[in-house]
Amino acid sequence: MTATTRTGTRTGTRTGTRTGGTARTAAGTKARATGPARTALPGAPAPTPALVVVAHGSRDPRALSTVRALLGEVRALRPALPVHLGHIELNEPLLPDTLGALGDAEPAVLVPLLLSRGHHVTRDIPEMAGAFPARTRVAAPLGPHPLLVDALHARLLEAGWPARVPADGAVVLASAGSRDPQSRAGTARTATHLAARLGVPVLPAYASAAAPTVPEAVRALTARGYRRVAVASCFTAPGRFATECAAAAPWIVSAPLGTHPAMARLLLHRYDEALRTVGTAARRAALVP
C-alpha cells in the first residue's frame, strides 16, 4: 500500500514535505519547506510587522495563563496589530515554531518579555530568529523604563505599601538574576528609579546566578536599621523564582507584574521603538553619498 502526498490531490508516495508550510521528516523533526514566497504587489503598502512577544517559559501553569492574558491586553490596546507568542523554552508555542508559522515574507518585531538585557536577549533570541528567513528585528527588553517602575510601584501599593513613607522602610527588588553584567546593570538602574519614586532605599537582589540573594539583601538592610523591608517582585509572571523570593520577605511582598496595564503599554512601546530605530537608520543610510 502506498502512502499519500499532499499536493492538491492524494496520489503518489509520501515525500515528507508540504508546499509553503512546515513539514515533518521521517525522523519526526520539523523542517522548513521551500514554498513560494509572498511578495507585495508593486505600489502596495508594506505589511504591518507582527508583534511577537518572547516569553521565557515556566513549568508553573500560572505563568502561561498570565502571559496569554497579557497578550490579550496588548490586542485590546491595538486591535489591528498581529500579536503572537513564542517561548524560549519549557512552554509551547516555542519561538522557532512561531517564526516558522509566520511565513518567509512576513516581517515581525520580537519583543522580549524580559526585564533586563542578558544572554537570552543578546544571544538566544537573535540566534533563533536568524535560523528563519522571515524578516525580523529584536527589540530591547522591557527594563529599565519608567513604565516598568510604574508597574512595580503599583504592585507595592496593592500589597500594602503605605502612602506615607515609613522612616524605617526599605525595599528589596527581587529579580531572576543573570551572570551577564548587562542584566545586573539594568536591574540596578531599575532599583535606582524605584528608589527615587518611593523615597526609600531599594536594594537589587537575585534568585539565581548573581549576588546578593533576597535573604542576604534583607539582612543587609535590617543591619542598617531598616525594620520594615518590603520585597518588590520584578517578575513578569508567577513561577519558582517569584515564589522563593516571596517566601524570604519579612514584611510585605508585591505580586508579579503580570497583566498590570503598564506592562501591555510597555510591550507596545518597545515594538514602536524598534520600528522607529530601523526607520531612522534607513533614512540615514539614504543620505550617505
PDB file of N, CA and C in Angstrom, residues 96-171:
ATOM      1  N   PRO A  96      10.824  29.152  17.754  1.00  0.00           N
ATOM      2  CA  PRO A  96      11.029  28.680  16.380  1.00  0.00           C
ATOM      3  C   PRO A  96       9.736  28.269  15.688  1.00  0.00           C
ATOM      4  N   ASP A  97       8.804  27.661  16.423  1.00  0.00           N
ATOM      5  CA  ASP A  97       7.531  27.278  15.818  1.00  0.00           C
ATOM      6  C   ASP A  97       6.721  28.510  15.418  1.00  0.00           C
ATOM      7  N   THR A  98       6.738  29.529  16.267  1.00  0.00           N
ATOM      8  CA  THR A  98       6.016  30.761  15.947  1.00  0.00           C
ATOM      9  C   THR A  98       6.606  31.426  14.714  1.00  0.00           C
ATOM     10  N   LEU A  99       7.930  31.498  14.650  1.00  0.00           N
ATOM     11  CA  LEU A  99       8.585  32.114  13.491  1.00  0.00           C
ATOM     12  C   LEU A  99       8.340  31.298  12.226  1.00  0.00           C
ATOM     13  N   GLY A 100       8.338  29.982  12.348  1.00  0.00           N
ATOM     14  CA  GLY A 100       8.088  29.143  11.195  1.00  0.00           C
ATOM     15  C   GLY A 100       6.696  29.320  10.629  1.00  0.00           C
ATOM     16  N   ALA A 101       5.734  29.633  11.507  1.00  0.00           N
ATOM     17  CA  ALA A 101       4.355  29.806  11.065  1.00  0.00           C
ATOM     18  C   ALA A 101       4.109  31.171  10.435  1.00  0.00           C
ATOM     19  N   LEU A 102       5.018  32.121  10.631  1.00  0.00           N
ATOM     20  CA  LEU A 102       4.800  33.472  10.115  1.00  0.00           C
ATOM     21  C   LEU A 102       4.906  33.542   8.604  1.00  0.00           C
ATOM     22  N   GLY A 103       5.773  32.772   8.008  1.00  0.00           N
ATOM     23  CA  GLY A 103       5.991  32.874   6.575  1.00  0.00           C
ATOM     24  C   GLY A 103       7.224  33.700   6.268  1.00  0.00           C
ATOM     25  N   ASP A 104       7.862  33.378   5.142  1.00  0.00           N
ATOM     26  CA  ASP A 104       9.143  33.986   4.811  1.00  0.00           C
ATOM     27  C   ASP A 104       9.057  35.493   4.619  1.00  0.00           C
ATOM     28  N   ALA A 105       7.967  35.973   4.067  1.00  0.00           N
ATOM     29  CA  ALA A 105       7.889  37.382   3.691  1.00  0.00           C
ATOM     30  C   ALA A 105       7.220  38.252   4.740  1.00  0.00           C
ATOM     31  N   GLU A 106       6.738  37.664   5.817  1.00  0.00           N
ATOM     32  CA  GLU A 106       6.024  38.448   6.819  1.00  0.00           C
ATOM     33  C   GLU A 106       7.000  39.035   7.830  1.00  0.00           C
ATOM     34  N   PRO A 107       7.123  40.368   7.928  1.00  0.00           N
ATOM     35  CA  PRO A 107       8.047  40.967   8.885  1.00  0.00           C
ATOM     36  C   PRO A 107       7.503  40.865  10.311  1.00  0.00           C
ATOM     37  N   ALA A 108       8.409  40.902  11.264  1.00  0.00           N
ATOM     38  CA  ALA A 108       7.999  40.794  12.664  1.00  0.00           C
ATOM     39  C   ALA A 108       9.001  41.495  13.560  1.00  0.00           C
ATOM     40  N   VAL A 109       8.505  42.016  14.673  1.00  0.00           N
ATOM     41  CA  VAL A 109       9.346  42.579  15.724  1.00  0.00           C
ATOM     42  C   VAL A 109       9.226  41.670  16.938  1.00  0.00           C
ATOM     43  N   LEU A 110      10.364  41.173  17.394  1.00  0.00           N
ATOM     44  CA  LEU A 110      10.395  40.289  18.559  1.00  0.00           C
ATOM     45  C   LEU A 110      10.661  41.133  19.801  1.00  0.00           C
ATOM     46  N   VAL A 111       9.697  41.172  20.722  1.00  0.00           N
ATOM     47  CA  VAL A 111       9.849  41.949  21.951  1.00  0.00           C
ATOM     48  C   VAL A 111      10.033  40.981  23.115  1.00  0.00           C
ATOM     49  N   PRO A 112      11.204  40.952  23.737  1.00  0.00           N
ATOM     50  CA  PRO A 112      11.419  40.041  24.857  1.00  0.00           C
ATOM     51  C   PRO A 112      10.566  40.432  26.060  1.00  0.00           C
ATOM     52  N   LEU A 113       9.832  39.481  26.589  1.00  0.00           N
ATOM     53  CA  LEU A 113       9.097  39.683  27.834  1.00  0.00           C
ATOM     54  C   LEU A 113      10.064  39.409  28.987  1.00  0.00           C
ATOM     55  N   LEU A 114      11.159  40.155  28.974  1.00  0.00           N
ATOM     56  CA  LEU A 114      12.239  40.025  29.941  1.00  0.00           C
ATOM     57  C   LEU A 114      12.554  41.412  30.470  1.00  0.00           C
ATOM     58  N   LEU A 115      13.003  41.486  31.704  1.00  0.00           N
ATOM     59  CA  LEU A 115      13.059  42.762  32.392  1.00  0.00           C
ATOM     60  C   LEU A 115      14.437  43.414  32.402  1.00  0.00           C
ATOM     61  N   SER A 116      15.405  42.774  31.784  1.00  0.00           N
ATOM     62  CA  SER A 116      16.724  43.383  31.639  1.00  0.00           C
ATOM     63  C   SER A 116      17.452  42.679  30.509  1.00  0.00           C
ATOM     64  N   ARG A 117      18.534  43.285  30.051  1.00  0.00           N
ATOM     65  CA  ARG A 117      19.311  42.719  28.950  1.00  0.00           C
ATOM     66  C   ARG A 117      20.257  41.657  29.497  1.00  0.00           C
ATOM     67  N   GLY A 118      20.245  40.486  28.864  1.00  0.00           N
ATOM     68  CA  GLY A 118      21.124  39.402  29.277  1.00  0.00           C
ATOM     69  C   GLY A 118      21.325  38.430  28.133  1.00  0.00           C
ATOM     70  N   HIS A 119      21.765  37.217  28.449  1.00  0.00           N
ATOM     71  CA  HIS A 119      22.119  36.231  27.435  1.00  0.00           C
ATOM     72  C   HIS A 119      20.946  35.910  26.522  1.00  0.00           C
ATOM     73  N   HIS A 120      19.743  35.803  27.076  1.00  0.00           N
ATOM     74  CA  HIS A 120      18.586  35.484  26.244  1.00  0.00           C
ATOM     75  C   HIS A 120      18.350  36.569  25.193  1.00  0.00           C
ATOM     76  N   VAL A 121      18.524  37.824  25.590  1.00  0.00           N
ATOM     77  CA  VAL A 121      18.260  38.946  24.678  1.00  0.00           C
ATOM     78  C   VAL A 121      19.387  39.103  23.664  1.00  0.00           C
ATOM     79  N   THR A 122      20.626  38.959  24.098  1.00  0.00           N
ATOM     80  CA  THR A 122      21.762  39.223  23.220  1.00  0.00           C
ATOM     81  C   THR A 122      22.167  38.027  22.361  1.00  0.00           C
ATOM     82  N   ARG A 123      21.841  36.810  22.796  1.00  0.00           N
ATOM     83  CA  ARG A 123      22.286  35.621  22.065  1.00  0.00           C
ATOM     84  C   ARG A 123      21.141  34.713  21.652  1.00  0.00           C
ATOM     85  N   ASP A 124      20.366  34.219  22.609  1.00  0.00           N
ATOM     86  CA  ASP A 124      19.395  33.161  22.305  1.00  0.00           C
ATOM     87  C   ASP A 124      18.333  33.606  21.310  1.00  0.00           C
ATOM     88  N   ILE A 125      17.699  34.747  21.585  1.00  0.00           N
ATOM     89  CA  ILE A 125      16.608  35.187  20.708  1.00  0.00           C
ATOM     90  C   ILE A 125      17.124  35.538  19.315  1.00  0.00           C
ATOM     91  N   PRO A 126      18.214  36.324  19.175  1.00  0.00           N
ATOM     92  CA  PRO A 126      18.725  36.594  17.814  1.00  0.00           C
ATOM     93  C   PRO A 126      19.127  35.330  17.058  1.00  0.00           C
ATOM     94  N   GLU A 127      19.695  34.349  17.763  1.00  0.00           N
ATOM     95  CA  GLU A 127      20.099  33.118  17.078  1.00  0.00           C
ATOM     96  C   GLU A 127      18.883  32.332  16.599  1.00  0.00           C
ATOM     97  N   MET A 128      17.839  32.275  17.418  1.00  0.00           N
ATOM     98  CA  MET A 128      16.615  31.601  16.983  1.00  0.00           C
ATOM     99  C   MET A 128      16.007  32.311  15.781  1.00  0.00           C
ATOM    100  N   ALA A 129      15.983  33.635  15.830  1.00  0.00           N
ATOM    101  CA  ALA A 129      15.415  34.399  14.719  1.00  0.00           C
ATOM    102  C   ALA A 129      16.251  34.234  13.455  1.00  0.00           C
ATOM    103  N   GLY A 130      17.565  34.158  13.607  1.00  0.00           N
ATOM    104  CA  GLY A 130      18.440  34.054  12.453  1.00  0.00           C
ATOM    105  C   GLY A 130      18.322  32.737  11.708  1.00  0.00           C
ATOM    106  N   ALA A 131      17.703  31.733  12.322  1.00  0.00           N
ATOM    107  CA  ALA A 131      17.542  30.439  11.667  1.00  0.00           C
ATOM    108  C   ALA A 131      16.375  30.411  10.697  1.00  0.00           C
ATOM    109  N   PHE A 132      15.621  31.514  10.604  1.00  0.00           N
ATOM    110  CA  PHE A 132      14.452  31.572   9.739  1.00  0.00           C
ATOM    111  C   PHE A 132      14.598  32.731   8.754  1.00  0.00           C
ATOM    112  N   PRO A 133      14.056  32.556   7.560  1.00  0.00           N
ATOM    113  CA  PRO A 133      14.189  33.626   6.566  1.00  0.00           C
ATOM    114  C   PRO A 133      13.239  34.797   6.788  1.00  0.00           C
ATOM    115  N   ALA A 134      12.304  34.679   7.714  1.00  0.00           N
ATOM    116  CA  ALA A 134      11.390  35.788   7.975  1.00  0.00           C
ATOM    117  C   ALA A 134      12.180  37.028   8.382  1.00  0.00           C
ATOM    118  N   ARG A 135      11.704  38.203   7.950  1.00  0.00           N
ATOM    119  CA  ARG A 135      12.375  39.466   8.253  1.00  0.00           C
ATOM    120  C   ARG A 135      12.005  39.886   9.671  1.00  0.00           C
ATOM    121  N   THR A 136      12.949  39.757  10.582  1.00  0.00           N
ATOM    122  CA  THR A 136      12.679  40.041  11.984  1.00  0.00           C
ATOM    123  C   THR A 136      13.695  41.022  12.544  1.00  0.00           C
ATOM    124  N   ARG A 137      13.322  41.675  13.618  1.00  0.00           N
ATOM    125  CA  ARG A 137      14.241  42.506  14.395  1.00  0.00           C
ATOM    126  C   ARG A 137      13.903  42.288  15.856  1.00  0.00           C
ATOM    127  N   VAL A 138      14.905  42.363  16.715  1.00  0.00           N
ATOM    128  CA  VAL A 138      14.719  42.111  18.138  1.00  0.00           C
ATOM    129  C   VAL A 138      14.712  43.450  18.868  1.00  0.00           C
ATOM    130  N   ALA A 139      13.645  43.714  19.595  1.00  0.00           N
ATOM    131  CA  ALA A 139      13.515  44.953  20.358  1.00  0.00           C
ATOM    132  C   ALA A 139      14.281  44.848  21.669  1.00  0.00           C
ATOM    133  N   ALA A 140      14.355  45.959  22.371  1.00  0.00           N
ATOM    134  CA  ALA A 140      15.000  45.988  23.684  1.00  0.00           C
ATOM    135  C   ALA A 140      14.124  45.261  24.706  1.00  0.00           C
ATOM    136  N   PRO A 141      14.718  44.761  25.779  1.00  0.00           N
ATOM    137  CA  PRO A 141      13.907  44.183  26.855  1.00  0.00           C
ATOM    138  C   PRO A 141      13.067  45.263  27.523  1.00  0.00           C
ATOM    139  N   LEU A 142      12.179  44.871  28.409  1.00  0.00           N
ATOM    140  CA  LEU A 142      11.232  45.814  28.985  1.00  0.00           C
ATOM    141  C   LEU A 142      11.879  46.803  29.955  1.00  0.00           C
ATOM    142  N   GLY A 143      12.953  46.390  30.604  1.00  0.00           N
ATOM    143  CA  GLY A 143      13.572  47.285  31.557  1.00  0.00           C
ATOM    144  C   GLY A 143      15.020  47.596  31.186  1.00  0.00           C
ATOM    145  N   PRO A 144      15.524  48.679  31.780  1.00  0.00           N
ATOM    146  CA  PRO A 144      14.810  49.631  32.647  1.00  0.00           C
ATOM    147  C   PRO A 144      13.965  50.606  31.833  1.00  0.00           C
ATOM    148  N   HIS A 145      12.851  51.045  32.433  1.00  0.00           N
ATOM    149  CA  HIS A 145      11.963  52.006  31.789  1.00  0.00           C
ATOM    150  C   HIS A 145      10.983  52.538  32.834  1.00  0.00           C
ATOM    151  N   PRO A 146      10.570  53.802  32.707  1.00  0.00           N
ATOM    152  CA  PRO A 146       9.613  54.360  33.679  1.00  0.00           C
ATOM    153  C   PRO A 146       8.306  53.572  33.775  1.00  0.00           C
ATOM    154  N   LEU A 147       7.835  52.984  32.675  1.00  0.00           N
ATOM    155  CA  LEU A 147       6.610  52.191  32.741  1.00  0.00           C
ATOM    156  C   LEU A 147       6.791  50.956  33.615  1.00  0.00           C
ATOM    157  N   LEU A 148       7.976  50.382  33.593  1.00  0.00           N
ATOM    158  CA  LEU A 148       8.263  49.249  34.472  1.00  0.00           C
ATOM    159  C   LEU A 148       8.217  49.689  35.931  1.00  0.00           C
ATOM    160  N   VAL A 149       8.755  50.859  36.209  1.00  0.00           N
ATOM    161  CA  VAL A 149       8.708  51.394  37.568  1.00  0.00           C
ATOM    162  C   VAL A 149       7.257  51.671  37.978  1.00  0.00           C
ATOM    163  N   ASP A 150       6.444  52.148  37.044  1.00  0.00           N
ATOM    164  CA  ASP A 150       5.021  52.354  37.342  1.00  0.00           C
ATOM    165  C   ASP A 150       4.375  51.059  37.822  1.00  0.00           C
ATOM    166  N   ALA A 151       4.648  49.971  37.111  1.00  0.00           N
ATOM    167  CA  ALA A 151       4.052  48.691  37.478  1.00  0.00           C
ATOM    168  C   ALA A 151       4.573  48.190  38.823  1.00  0.00           C
ATOM    169  N   LEU A 152       5.873  48.326  39.069  1.00  0.00           N
ATOM    170  CA  LEU A 152       6.444  47.901  40.351  1.00  0.00           C
ATOM    171  C   LEU A 152       5.847  48.696  41.510  1.00  0.00           C
ATOM    172  N   HIS A 153       5.735  50.004  41.319  1.00  0.00           N
ATOM    173  CA  HIS A 153       5.176  50.870  42.361  1.00  0.00           C
ATOM    174  C   HIS A 153       3.727  50.489  42.652  1.00  0.00           C
ATOM    175  N   ALA A 154       2.946  50.290  41.590  1.00  0.00           N
ATOM    176  CA  ALA A 154       1.536  49.949  41.770  1.00  0.00           C
ATOM    177  C   ALA A 154       1.372  48.628  42.504  1.00  0.00           C
ATOM    178  N   ARG A 155       2.184  47.643  42.166  1.00  0.00           N
ATOM    179  CA  ARG A 155       2.079  46.339  42.840  1.00  0.00           C
ATOM    180  C   ARG A 155       2.457  46.454  44.328  1.00  0.00           C
ATOM    181  N   LEU A 156       3.421  47.304  44.648  1.00  0.00           N
ATOM    182  CA  LEU A 156       3.762  47.518  46.053  1.00  0.00           C
ATOM    183  C   LEU A 156       2.603  48.167  46.805  1.00  0.00           C
ATOM    184  N   LEU A 157       1.957  49.154  46.190  1.00  0.00           N
ATOM    185  CA  LEU A 157       0.807  49.795  46.830  1.00  0.00           C
ATOM    186  C   LEU A 157      -0.317  48.791  47.059  1.00  0.00           C
ATOM    187  N   GLU A 158      -0.546  47.909  46.089  1.00  0.00           N
ATOM    188  CA  GLU A 158      -1.566  46.873  46.236  1.00  0.00           C
ATOM    189  C   GLU A 158      -1.232  45.930  47.390  1.00  0.00           C
ATOM    190  N   ALA A 159       0.060  45.701  47.612  1.00  0.00           N
ATOM    191  CA  ALA A 159       0.487  44.781  48.674  1.00  0.00           C
ATOM    192  C   ALA A 159       0.438  45.409  50.061  1.00  0.00           C
ATOM    193  N   GLY A 160       0.227  46.734  50.143  1.00  0.00           N
ATOM    194  CA  GLY A 160       0.131  47.385  51.441  1.00  0.00           C
ATOM    195  C   GLY A 160       1.207  48.399  51.744  1.00  0.00           C
ATOM    196  N   TRP A 161       1.996  48.778  50.736  1.00  0.00           N
ATOM    197  CA  TRP A 161       2.995  49.824  50.962  1.00  0.00           C
ATOM    198  C   TRP A 161       2.269  51.112  51.355  1.00  0.00           C
ATOM    199  N   PRO A 162       2.668  51.737  52.474  1.00  0.00           N
ATOM    200  CA  PRO A 162       1.912  52.890  52.981  1.00  0.00           C
ATOM    201  C   PRO A 162       2.081  54.129  52.123  1.00  0.00           C
ATOM    202  N   ALA A 163       1.015  54.926  52.041  1.00  0.00           N
ATOM    203  CA  ALA A 163       1.075  56.176  51.288  1.00  0.00           C
ATOM    204  C   ALA A 163       2.071  57.138  51.907  1.00  0.00           C
ATOM    205  N   ARG A 164       2.180  57.112  53.241  1.00  0.00           N
ATOM    206  CA  ARG A 164       3.171  57.943  53.939  1.00  0.00           C
ATOM    207  C   ARG A 164       4.465  57.160  54.065  1.00  0.00           C
ATOM    208  N   VAL A 165       5.558  57.723  53.567  1.00  0.00           N
ATOM    209  CA  VAL A 165       6.827  56.999  53.511  1.00  0.00           C
ATOM    210  C   VAL A 165       7.303  56.648  54.915  1.00  0.00           C
ATOM    211  N   PRO A 166       7.506  55.374  55.227  1.00  0.00           N
ATOM    212  CA  PRO A 166       7.981  54.994  56.553  1.00  0.00           C
ATOM    213  C   PRO A 166       9.463  55.332  56.731  1.00  0.00           C
ATOM    214  N   ALA A 167       9.787  55.910  57.863  1.00  0.00           N
ATOM    215  CA  ALA A 167      11.175  56.304  58.107  1.00  0.00           C
ATOM    216  C   ALA A 167      12.100  55.095  58.171  1.00  0.00           C
ATOM    217  N   ASP A 168      11.561  53.951  58.592  1.00  0.00           N
ATOM    218  CA  ASP A 168      12.377  52.743  58.703  1.00  0.00           C
ATOM    219  C   ASP A 168      12.051  51.753  57.589  1.00  0.00           C
ATOM    220  N   GLY A 169      11.554  52.262  56.461  1.00  0.00           N
ATOM    221  CA  GLY A 169      11.181  51.389  55.347  1.00  0.00           C
ATOM    222  C   GLY A 169      12.256  51.305  54.279  1.00  0.00           C
ATOM    223  N   ALA A 170      12.317  50.171  53.638  1.00  0.00           N
ATOM    224  CA  ALA A 170      13.236  49.934  52.531  1.00  0.00           C
ATOM    225  C   ALA A 170      12.653  48.819  51.679  1.00  0.00           C
ATOM    226  N   VAL A 171      13.220  48.645  50.498  1.00  0.00           N
ATOM    227  CA  VAL A 171      12.688  47.667  49.548  1.00  0.00           C
ATOM    228  C   VAL A 171      13.828  46.832  48.972  1.00  0.00           C
TER     229      VAL A 171
END
